[in-house]
Coordinates of C-alpha atoms and ligand atoms in Angstrom, one line a residue:
M655 CA 162.3 -96.3 -218.6
H656 CA 161.1 -95.7 -215.1
D657 CA 157.4 -95.1 -214.9
K658 CA 156.4 -91.6 -213.8
S659 CA 155.2 -92.5 -210.3
V660 CA 158.5 -94.2 -209.4
Q661 CA 160.3 -91.1 -210.6
K662 CA 158.1 -88.8 -208.6
T663 CA 158.7 -90.8 -205.4
S664 CA 162.4 -90.6 -205.9
Y665 CA 162.2 -86.9 -206.4
N666 CA 160.2 -86.5 -203.2
L667 CA 163.0 -88.3 -201.3
D668 CA 165.5 -86.1 -203.0
M669 CA 165.8 -83.3 -200.5
N670 CA 167.2 -85.8 -198.0
A671 CA 168.8 -88.2 -200.4
N672 CA 170.3 -85.2 -202.1
Q673 CA 172.0 -83.8 -199.0
A674 CA 173.1 -87.2 -198.0
L675 CA 174.7 -87.8 -201.3
L676 CA 176.6 -84.5 -201.2
N677 CA 177.9 -85.3 -197.8
R678 CA 179.0 -88.7 -198.8
S679 CA 180.7 -87.2 -201.9
L680 CA 182.6 -84.7 -199.9
A681 CA 183.6 -87.4 -197.4
S682 CA 184.8 -89.9 -200.0
V683 CA 185.5 -88.3 -203.4
W684 CA 188.4 -86.1 -204.2
H685 CA 187.0 -84.0 -207.0
P686 CA 189.2 -82.9 -209.9
C687 CA 190.6 -79.4 -210.5
T688 CA 188.9 -78.2 -207.3
Q689 CA 189.9 -76.6 -204.0
M690 CA 187.6 -78.8 -202.0
K691 CA 187.2 -76.2 -199.3
Q692 CA 185.3 -74.0 -201.8
H693 CA 182.5 -76.6 -201.6
E694 CA 181.7 -75.1 -198.2
T695 CA 180.1 -72.2 -200.1
Y696 CA 179.5 -73.7 -203.6
P697 CA 177.7 -77.0 -203.2
L698 CA 178.3 -79.9 -205.5
I699 CA 175.4 -80.6 -207.9
P700 CA 174.2 -84.2 -207.9
I701 CA 173.3 -85.2 -211.4
T702 CA 170.8 -88.0 -211.9
K703 CA 170.0 -88.0 -215.6
G704 CA 171.2 -86.6 -218.9
E705 CA 169.1 -86.2 -222.0
G706 CA 170.1 -84.3 -225.2
V707 CA 171.9 -81.1 -224.2
W708 CA 170.3 -81.2 -220.7
L709 CA 171.6 -82.5 -217.4
Y710 CA 169.0 -83.1 -214.6
D711 CA 169.8 -82.7 -210.9
A712 CA 168.3 -84.7 -208.1
N713 CA 165.5 -82.1 -207.7
G714 CA 164.6 -82.4 -211.3
K715 CA 166.1 -79.0 -212.2
R716 CA 167.8 -79.0 -215.5
Y717 CA 170.9 -77.3 -216.9
L718 CA 171.8 -76.8 -220.5
D719 CA 175.3 -78.4 -220.8
A720 CA 177.0 -75.7 -222.8
V721 CA 180.5 -77.0 -222.2
S722 CA 179.6 -80.5 -223.4
S723 CA 180.7 -82.0 -220.0
W724 CA 184.3 -80.7 -220.3
W725 CA 184.3 -80.8 -224.1
V726 CA 183.6 -84.5 -224.5
N727 CA 180.0 -84.7 -225.5
L728 CA 179.3 -84.3 -229.2
F729 CA 175.8 -85.7 -229.8
G730 CA 174.0 -85.1 -226.6
H731 CA 173.4 -87.2 -223.5
D732 CA 171.5 -90.4 -223.8
N733 CA 172.2 -90.7 -227.5
P734 CA 170.4 -93.8 -228.7
R735 CA 172.9 -94.7 -231.4
I736 CA 176.0 -94.6 -229.2
K737 CA 174.1 -96.3 -226.4
D738 CA 172.9 -99.1 -228.6
A739 CA 176.4 -99.7 -230.0
I740 CA 177.8 -100.0 -226.5
K741 CA 175.0 -102.4 -225.5
A742 CA 175.5 -104.6 -228.5
Q743 CA 179.3 -104.7 -227.9
L744 CA 178.6 -105.5 -224.2
D745 CA 176.8 -108.7 -225.3
Q746 CA 179.8 -109.7 -227.4
L747 CA 183.0 -108.8 -225.6
E748 CA 183.6 -106.3 -222.8
H749 CA 187.4 -106.3 -222.8
V750 CA 190.5 -108.3 -223.8
M751 CA 194.2 -107.3 -223.5
L752 CA 195.5 -105.8 -226.7
A753 CA 199.0 -107.3 -226.4
G754 CA 198.8 -110.6 -228.3
F755 CA 195.1 -110.2 -229.0
T756 CA 192.9 -108.1 -231.3
H757 CA 189.2 -107.6 -232.0
E758 CA 186.9 -106.2 -234.6
P759 CA 186.1 -102.8 -233.0
V760 CA 189.7 -101.7 -232.5
V761 CA 190.7 -102.8 -236.0
E762 CA 187.7 -101.1 -237.6
L763 CA 188.3 -97.9 -235.6
S764 CA 192.0 -97.8 -236.5
E765 CA 191.2 -98.3 -240.2
K766 CA 188.6 -95.5 -240.1
L767 CA 190.9 -93.1 -238.3
A768 CA 193.7 -93.9 -240.7
K769 CA 191.4 -93.1 -243.6
L770 CA 190.3 -89.8 -242.1
T771 CA 193.8 -88.6 -241.1
G772 CA 196.2 -90.2 -243.6
L773 CA 198.1 -91.5 -240.5
G774 CA 198.3 -95.3 -240.8
H775 CA 198.9 -96.6 -237.3
A776 CA 196.9 -96.1 -234.1
F777 CA 198.1 -96.6 -230.6
Y778 CA 195.5 -96.4 -227.8
G779 CA 195.3 -95.0 -224.2
S780 CA 192.5 -94.0 -222.0
D781 CA 192.8 -90.3 -221.4
G782 CA 194.1 -87.2 -223.3
A783 CA 197.1 -86.9 -221.1
S784 CA 198.2 -90.4 -221.7
A785 CA 198.0 -89.7 -225.5
T786 CA 200.3 -86.8 -225.0
E787 CA 202.7 -89.1 -223.1
I788 CA 202.6 -91.7 -225.8
A789 CA 203.3 -89.1 -228.6
L790 CA 206.3 -87.6 -226.7
K791 CA 207.8 -91.0 -225.9
M792 CA 207.2 -92.2 -229.5
S793 CA 208.9 -89.2 -231.0
F794 CA 211.9 -89.4 -228.7
H795 CA 212.2 -93.2 -229.3
F796 CA 211.8 -92.7 -233.1
W797 CA 214.9 -90.5 -233.1
R798 CA 216.8 -92.9 -230.9
N799 CA 215.9 -95.8 -233.2
S800 CA 216.9 -93.7 -236.2
G801 CA 220.5 -93.1 -235.0
Q802 CA 219.8 -89.6 -233.6
P803 CA 219.8 -90.1 -229.9
N804 CA 220.5 -86.4 -229.2
K805 CA 217.0 -85.3 -230.3
I806 CA 215.5 -85.4 -226.8
K807 CA 213.9 -82.0 -226.3
F808 CA 210.3 -80.8 -226.8
I809 CA 208.9 -77.4 -227.6
S810 CA 205.3 -76.1 -227.2
L811 CA 203.4 -72.9 -227.4
Q812 CA 203.2 -70.3 -224.7
N813 CA 199.9 -70.8 -222.8
S814 CA 199.6 -74.4 -224.2
Y815 CA 197.7 -77.2 -222.4
H816 CA 198.5 -80.8 -223.1
G817 CA 197.3 -82.6 -220.0
E818 CA 198.5 -82.9 -216.4
T819 CA 200.5 -86.1 -216.0
L820 CA 204.2 -85.3 -215.5
G821 CA 205.3 -85.6 -219.1
A822 CA 202.3 -83.7 -220.4
L823 CA 202.6 -81.1 -217.8
G824 CA 206.2 -80.6 -218.9
V825 CA 205.0 -79.3 -222.2
T826 CA 202.0 -77.4 -220.7
D827 CA 202.3 -73.7 -220.0
V828 CA 199.5 -72.9 -217.6
S829 CA 201.1 -71.7 -214.4
I830 CA 198.2 -72.5 -212.1
F831 CA 198.5 -76.2 -213.0
K832 CA 202.3 -76.3 -213.5
D833 CA 204.2 -74.1 -211.0
T834 CA 203.6 -76.2 -207.9
Y835 CA 205.1 -79.3 -209.7
A836 CA 207.9 -77.5 -211.5
P837 CA 210.7 -79.4 -209.7
L838 CA 209.3 -82.6 -211.0
L839 CA 209.0 -81.6 -214.6
T840 CA 211.2 -82.0 -217.7
Q841 CA 212.1 -78.6 -219.1
S842 CA 210.7 -77.6 -222.4
A843 CA 210.8 -74.3 -224.3
Q844 CA 207.7 -72.3 -225.2
M845 CA 207.4 -70.5 -228.5
P846 CA 205.4 -67.3 -228.9
S847 CA 201.7 -68.1 -229.2
P848 CA 199.9 -67.0 -232.3
D849 CA 196.7 -66.4 -230.2
F850 CA 195.4 -63.4 -232.0
R851 CA 194.6 -61.6 -228.7
L852 CA 198.4 -61.2 -228.2
A853 CA 198.9 -59.3 -231.5
E854 CA 200.0 -55.7 -231.5
A855 CA 197.3 -53.1 -232.0
G856 CA 196.5 -52.8 -235.7
E857 CA 198.3 -56.1 -236.6
G858 CA 196.2 -58.5 -238.7
A859 CA 195.7 -62.2 -237.6
E860 CA 197.7 -63.5 -240.6
A861 CA 200.6 -61.1 -240.2
F862 CA 200.8 -61.8 -236.5
A863 CA 200.7 -65.6 -237.1
L864 CA 203.5 -65.2 -239.6
R865 CA 205.5 -63.2 -237.2
C866 CA 205.1 -65.9 -234.5
A867 CA 206.1 -68.5 -237.1
D868 CA 209.3 -66.6 -237.9
A869 CA 210.2 -66.7 -234.2
L870 CA 209.5 -70.4 -234.2
E871 CA 211.8 -70.9 -237.2
T872 CA 214.6 -68.9 -235.5
Y873 CA 214.4 -71.1 -232.5
V874 CA 214.2 -74.4 -234.4
A875 CA 217.0 -73.4 -236.8
A876 CA 219.2 -72.9 -233.8
Y877 CA 218.3 -75.9 -231.7
H878 CA 217.0 -78.6 -234.1
K879 CA 219.8 -81.0 -233.4
S880 CA 218.5 -81.5 -229.9
L881 CA 214.8 -81.2 -230.7
A882 CA 212.5 -84.2 -230.9
A883 CA 209.2 -82.5 -231.4
F884 CA 207.0 -79.5 -231.4
I885 CA 203.6 -80.2 -229.8
I886 CA 200.7 -77.8 -230.7
E887 CA 197.0 -77.4 -230.3
P888 CA 195.9 -76.7 -233.8
L889 CA 193.8 -73.5 -234.3
V890 CA 192.5 -73.1 -230.8
Q891 CA 194.4 -73.1 -227.5
C892 CA 191.3 -74.1 -225.6
A893 CA 192.5 -74.2 -222.0
A894 CA 194.1 -70.8 -222.5
G895 CA 190.6 -69.3 -222.8
M896 CA 189.9 -70.4 -226.3
G897 CA 192.9 -68.6 -227.8
M898 CA 192.3 -68.8 -231.6
Y899 CA 194.8 -68.2 -234.4
H900 CA 195.2 -67.9 -238.1
P901 CA 195.6 -71.3 -239.9
I902 CA 198.7 -70.0 -241.7
Y903 CA 200.6 -70.7 -238.5
L904 CA 199.9 -74.4 -238.8
K905 CA 201.1 -74.5 -242.4
R906 CA 204.3 -72.7 -241.5
A907 CA 204.8 -74.9 -238.5
R908 CA 204.5 -77.9 -240.7
E909 CA 207.0 -76.5 -243.2
I910 CA 209.5 -75.5 -240.5
C911 CA 209.3 -78.9 -238.7
S912 CA 209.9 -80.7 -242.0
K913 CA 212.7 -78.5 -243.0
Y914 CA 214.6 -79.0 -239.7
Q915 CA 213.6 -82.6 -239.1
V916 CA 211.5 -82.0 -235.9
H917 CA 208.3 -83.9 -235.4
L918 CA 205.0 -82.0 -235.4
I919 CA 202.6 -83.4 -232.8
A920 CA 199.0 -82.2 -233.3
D921 CA 197.2 -82.3 -230.0
E922 CA 193.6 -82.5 -231.3
I923 CA 192.2 -83.8 -228.0
A924 CA 189.9 -80.8 -227.7
V925 CA 189.6 -79.5 -231.2
G926 CA 189.3 -82.8 -233.1
F927 CA 186.0 -84.2 -234.4
G928 CA 184.5 -81.0 -235.9
R929 CA 185.0 -78.4 -233.2
T930 CA 186.8 -76.0 -235.5
G931 CA 184.6 -76.5 -238.6
T932 CA 186.6 -79.4 -240.2
M933 CA 186.8 -82.9 -239.0
F934 CA 190.3 -82.3 -237.7
A935 CA 191.8 -78.8 -237.1
S936 CA 195.1 -79.9 -238.7
Y937 CA 193.4 -80.2 -242.1
T938 CA 191.8 -76.8 -242.5
D939 CA 191.1 -77.3 -246.2
C940 CA 189.3 -80.6 -245.7
D941 CA 185.6 -81.3 -245.2
A942 CA 184.3 -84.5 -243.6
A943 CA 183.7 -86.2 -246.9
C944 CA 187.3 -85.9 -248.0
T945 CA 190.1 -87.9 -246.5
A946 CA 193.3 -86.2 -245.4
S947 CA 195.3 -88.1 -247.9
N948 CA 193.3 -87.0 -250.9
C949 CA 192.6 -83.4 -250.0
C950 CA 196.2 -82.5 -249.1
K951 CA 197.5 -83.3 -252.5
N952 CA 199.8 -80.3 -252.9
I953 CA 201.1 -79.7 -249.4
D954 CA 201.5 -82.5 -247.0
C955 CA 199.9 -80.9 -244.0
R956 CA 199.7 -84.2 -242.0
P957 CA 201.3 -83.9 -238.6
D958 CA 203.7 -86.7 -237.6
F959 CA 201.6 -87.6 -234.6
M960 CA 198.0 -86.8 -233.8
C961 CA 196.5 -87.1 -230.3
L962 CA 192.8 -87.7 -230.1
S963 CA 190.5 -88.2 -227.1
K964 CA 187.6 -86.2 -225.5
G965 CA 184.9 -86.3 -228.3
I966 CA 186.2 -89.6 -229.8
T967 CA 183.6 -91.6 -228.0
G968 CA 180.9 -88.9 -228.1
G969 CA 181.6 -88.4 -224.4
Y970 CA 180.6 -91.9 -223.5
L971 CA 183.7 -93.8 -222.4
P972 CA 187.4 -92.9 -221.8
L973 CA 189.5 -93.5 -224.8
S974 CA 192.5 -91.8 -226.4
C975 CA 194.5 -92.5 -229.5
V976 CA 197.8 -91.5 -231.0
L977 CA 197.9 -91.8 -234.8
T978 CA 201.2 -91.7 -236.6
R979 CA 202.7 -92.1 -240.0
D980 CA 203.7 -95.5 -241.3
E981 CA 207.3 -94.3 -241.7
I982 CA 207.5 -93.7 -238.0
Y983 CA 205.9 -97.0 -237.2
Q984 CA 208.5 -98.7 -239.4
A985 CA 211.4 -97.3 -237.4
F986 CA 210.2 -99.5 -234.4
Y987 CA 209.8 -102.6 -236.5
D988 CA 212.8 -104.8 -235.8
D989 CA 214.2 -108.0 -234.5
K990 CA 215.4 -106.2 -231.4
I991 CA 212.8 -106.0 -228.6
T992 CA 214.1 -102.7 -227.3
K993 CA 213.5 -101.0 -230.6
A994 CA 209.8 -101.7 -230.0
F995 CA 207.4 -99.3 -228.3
L996 CA 207.2 -101.0 -224.9
H997 CA 204.3 -98.9 -223.6
S998 CA 201.0 -100.1 -222.4
H999 CA 197.8 -99.3 -220.5
S1000 CA 195.6 -102.0 -219.1
Y1001 CA 192.6 -100.8 -221.0
T1002 CA 194.4 -100.1 -224.3
G1003 CA 191.9 -100.4 -227.1
N1004 CA 188.9 -101.3 -224.9
P1005 CA 186.2 -102.8 -227.1
L1006 CA 183.3 -101.0 -225.5
A1007 CA 185.1 -97.6 -225.9
C1008 CA 186.0 -98.5 -229.5
S1009 CA 182.4 -99.4 -230.2
A1010 CA 181.3 -96.0 -228.9
A1011 CA 183.9 -94.3 -231.1
L1012 CA 182.7 -96.2 -234.1
A1013 CA 179.1 -95.2 -233.5
T1014 CA 180.3 -91.6 -233.1
L1015 CA 182.1 -91.7 -236.5
C1016 CA 179.0 -93.3 -238.0
I1017 CA 176.9 -90.3 -236.9
F1018 CA 179.4 -88.0 -238.6
E1019 CA 179.1 -89.9 -241.8
T1020 CA 175.4 -90.5 -242.0
D1021 CA 174.2 -87.2 -240.6
N1022 CA 176.5 -84.9 -242.5
V1023 CA 177.5 -83.4 -239.2
I1024 CA 180.2 -81.0 -240.4
Q1025 CA 178.0 -79.4 -243.0
K1026 CA 175.0 -79.2 -240.5
N1027 CA 177.3 -77.6 -237.9
Q1028 CA 178.0 -74.7 -240.2
E1029 CA 174.3 -73.7 -240.0
T1030 CA 174.2 -74.2 -236.2
S1031 CA 177.5 -72.3 -235.9
D1032 CA 176.1 -69.3 -237.9
F1033 CA 172.9 -69.3 -235.8
I1034 CA 174.8 -69.3 -232.6
W1035 CA 177.2 -66.6 -233.9
Q1036 CA 174.3 -64.4 -234.9
K1037 CA 172.8 -64.8 -231.4
M1038 CA 176.2 -64.2 -229.8
Q1039 CA 176.2 -60.6 -231.1
A1040 CA 173.9 -59.7 -228.2
F1041 CA 177.0 -59.9 -226.1
N1042 CA 178.0 -56.6 -227.7
E1043 CA 175.5 -54.8 -225.5
I1044 CA 177.7 -55.5 -222.4
S1045 CA 181.4 -54.8 -222.0
I1046 CA 183.3 -57.4 -224.0
T1047 CA 186.1 -57.7 -226.4
N1048 CA 187.1 -60.4 -228.9
L1049 CA 183.9 -62.1 -229.8
R1050 CA 185.2 -65.1 -231.7
R1051 CA 184.9 -68.5 -233.2
P1052 CA 187.6 -70.6 -235.0
N1053 CA 189.5 -68.8 -237.6
S1054 CA 189.7 -71.5 -240.3
N1055 CA 186.5 -70.9 -242.3
Q1056 CA 184.5 -68.9 -239.8
S1057 CA 182.5 -71.8 -238.5
G1058 CA 183.1 -74.4 -235.9
M1059 CA 181.5 -75.1 -232.6
I1060 CA 183.5 -73.1 -230.2
F1061 CA 182.4 -69.6 -229.3
A1062 CA 184.2 -67.2 -226.9
V1063 CA 184.1 -63.7 -225.6
D1064 CA 186.5 -61.9 -223.3
I1065 CA 184.7 -59.9 -220.6
V1066 CA 186.1 -56.6 -219.4
T1067 CA 185.3 -56.5 -215.6
K1068 CA 186.9 -55.5 -212.3
N1069 CA 185.3 -58.5 -210.5
P1070 CA 188.2 -60.7 -209.5
N1071 CA 185.7 -63.6 -209.0
F1072 CA 184.1 -63.1 -212.3
A1073 CA 184.4 -66.8 -213.4
R1074 CA 182.9 -68.2 -210.2
D1075 CA 180.1 -65.7 -210.1
C1076 CA 179.2 -66.2 -213.7
Y1077 CA 179.2 -69.9 -213.3
A1078 CA 176.9 -69.7 -210.2
S1079 CA 174.5 -67.2 -211.8
A1080 CA 174.2 -69.3 -214.9
L1081 CA 173.4 -72.4 -212.9
E1082 CA 170.5 -70.5 -211.3
N1083 CA 169.2 -69.9 -214.8
N1084 CA 169.5 -73.5 -216.0
L1085 CA 172.8 -73.2 -217.8
L1086 CA 176.1 -74.8 -217.3
V1087 CA 179.0 -72.6 -218.4
R1088 CA 182.5 -72.5 -216.8
P1089 CA 184.3 -69.3 -217.8
I1090 CA 188.1 -69.6 -218.0
G1091 CA 189.3 -66.4 -216.3
N1092 CA 187.4 -63.6 -217.9
T1093 CA 186.6 -65.7 -221.0
V1094 CA 183.0 -66.9 -221.3
Y1095 CA 182.7 -69.7 -223.9
L1096 CA 180.2 -72.0 -225.3
M1097 CA 181.2 -75.4 -226.6
P1098 CA 177.8 -77.1 -226.9
P1099 CA 176.9 -80.6 -228.1
Y1100 CA 176.3 -80.4 -231.9
T1101 CA 172.7 -81.5 -231.4
I1102 CA 171.7 -78.2 -229.8
D1103 CA 168.5 -76.9 -231.4
R1104 CA 167.5 -73.3 -232.0
E1105 CA 165.4 -72.9 -228.9
E1106 CA 168.2 -74.3 -226.8
V1107 CA 170.6 -71.9 -228.4
E1108 CA 168.4 -69.0 -227.5
H1109 CA 168.2 -70.2 -224.0
A1110 CA 172.0 -70.7 -223.7
L1111 CA 172.6 -67.2 -225.0
K1112 CA 170.0 -65.5 -223.0
A1113 CA 171.2 -67.2 -219.8
S1114 CA 174.9 -66.7 -220.5
I1115 CA 174.4 -63.0 -221.2
H1116 CA 172.3 -62.6 -218.1
A1117 CA 174.9 -64.4 -216.0
T1118 CA 177.7 -62.4 -217.5
S1119 CA 176.2 -59.0 -216.9
R1120 CA 175.3 -60.0 -213.3
A1121 CA 178.8 -61.3 -212.7
C1122 CA 180.3 -58.1 -214.1
K1123 CA 178.8 -56.0 -211.3
Ligands
PLP2442 C1 191.8 -82.0 -222.2 C2 193.0 -81.9 -222.9 C3 194.1 -82.8 -222.7 C4 194.1 -83.8 -221.6 O1 193.1 -84.7 -221.7 P1 192.6 -85.5 -220.4 O2 191.7 -86.5 -220.9 O3 191.9 -84.5 -219.5 O4 193.8 -86.1 -219.7 C5 195.2 -82.6 -223.5 N1 195.3 -81.7 -224.4 C6 194.3 -80.9 -224.7 C7 194.4 -79.9 -225.8 C8 193.1 -80.9 -223.9 O5 192.1 -80.0 -224.2

């Protein structure tokens, strides 16, 4: 660690260094998901340090990271266990190509993920979107290898988000990301979303989910001969403003896909690793201690493909993974080279990223995280009720077993710049929240303590009421 005097000096320089860094950033970095011109009025924030749920800017001001740095951070910044695991791996092997070579971290990680999901083979990429691409290509290629070359189309849910590379954007349904690029994209059809906010007045969550599932079945029954896969975000459509739905929809989707021979791709990039109250949202009846293969004895609720990323390394390094069933893997296993899955990324299975993922899984095991999260979730939920004092609707958390670590409220306001104003106001009060439209959500690191929860709620409610004006 730096000693205090050094740190103080660097803070004193900050006012200049700070502005200089912002200027250099604006001159050289093209920031993601941003109209860069808006930084004329909303300055970038230079972050110099992270610790636990806190991010520290160059002036030493801190912000509670209530969005887990875009949903990736599970166990806080500067987590000693993940950091040590990466350091140890760094002394051993930083990287080796995974074609023709293998290494302990990637093997161990694949074994562990197989055990947790009941999906026997793991293929790696570096980002969520690349996992979506891999799953789509694999599904298509499976049908081709299996003598069904007409199964080439994909379906997804209305308001779905699966990433922003061209293939992933083709199955995404968020117009602000998609419309500009429409001429470049492969067409896909969108099924009615079971997001409970879209239900008719008076309709229950389960009844609505079943009605949407019936619509899915009607479509799949008519078009299954040309359908390769249905890709879905299990339980929560996060980018759609944390649209949550009843788990019965997943069960029905699995049945329908099996009945008509259409793959089910579970995009657990955001919801995986405990966000919905179970290790994976696809297995709503499982807890962390039970593996998918032994807790789904009666119904086989496994998807055909599962995409993982974001929290997989605890937010430390880019890594994504597509898990699939051994039967699917077998359809590529042949003397013919073209039957193989000839897809690669340079950093496939990077050992440092895998070591971070192994440390993350180890924390889940040794700290009983899923069980502990239930308490944290209940405490946050209780504190969330204070939102009821301002104009809101749909206070919610995942619908599986009323736990999970995603919390959302839809704000009723006439302010067209609500999201931006709320974000800015929260920052003033030491909180990082990024509303999606009029939805304010918290998706904090699991390590958040009670005092920090109280701060997050107080600051988010304050920011919300100010931004409503
Ligand atoms: C974030 C996200 C992706 C894309 O992941 P990137 O790493 O941003 O490419 C895909 N699907 C879902 C559900 C996501 O939340």
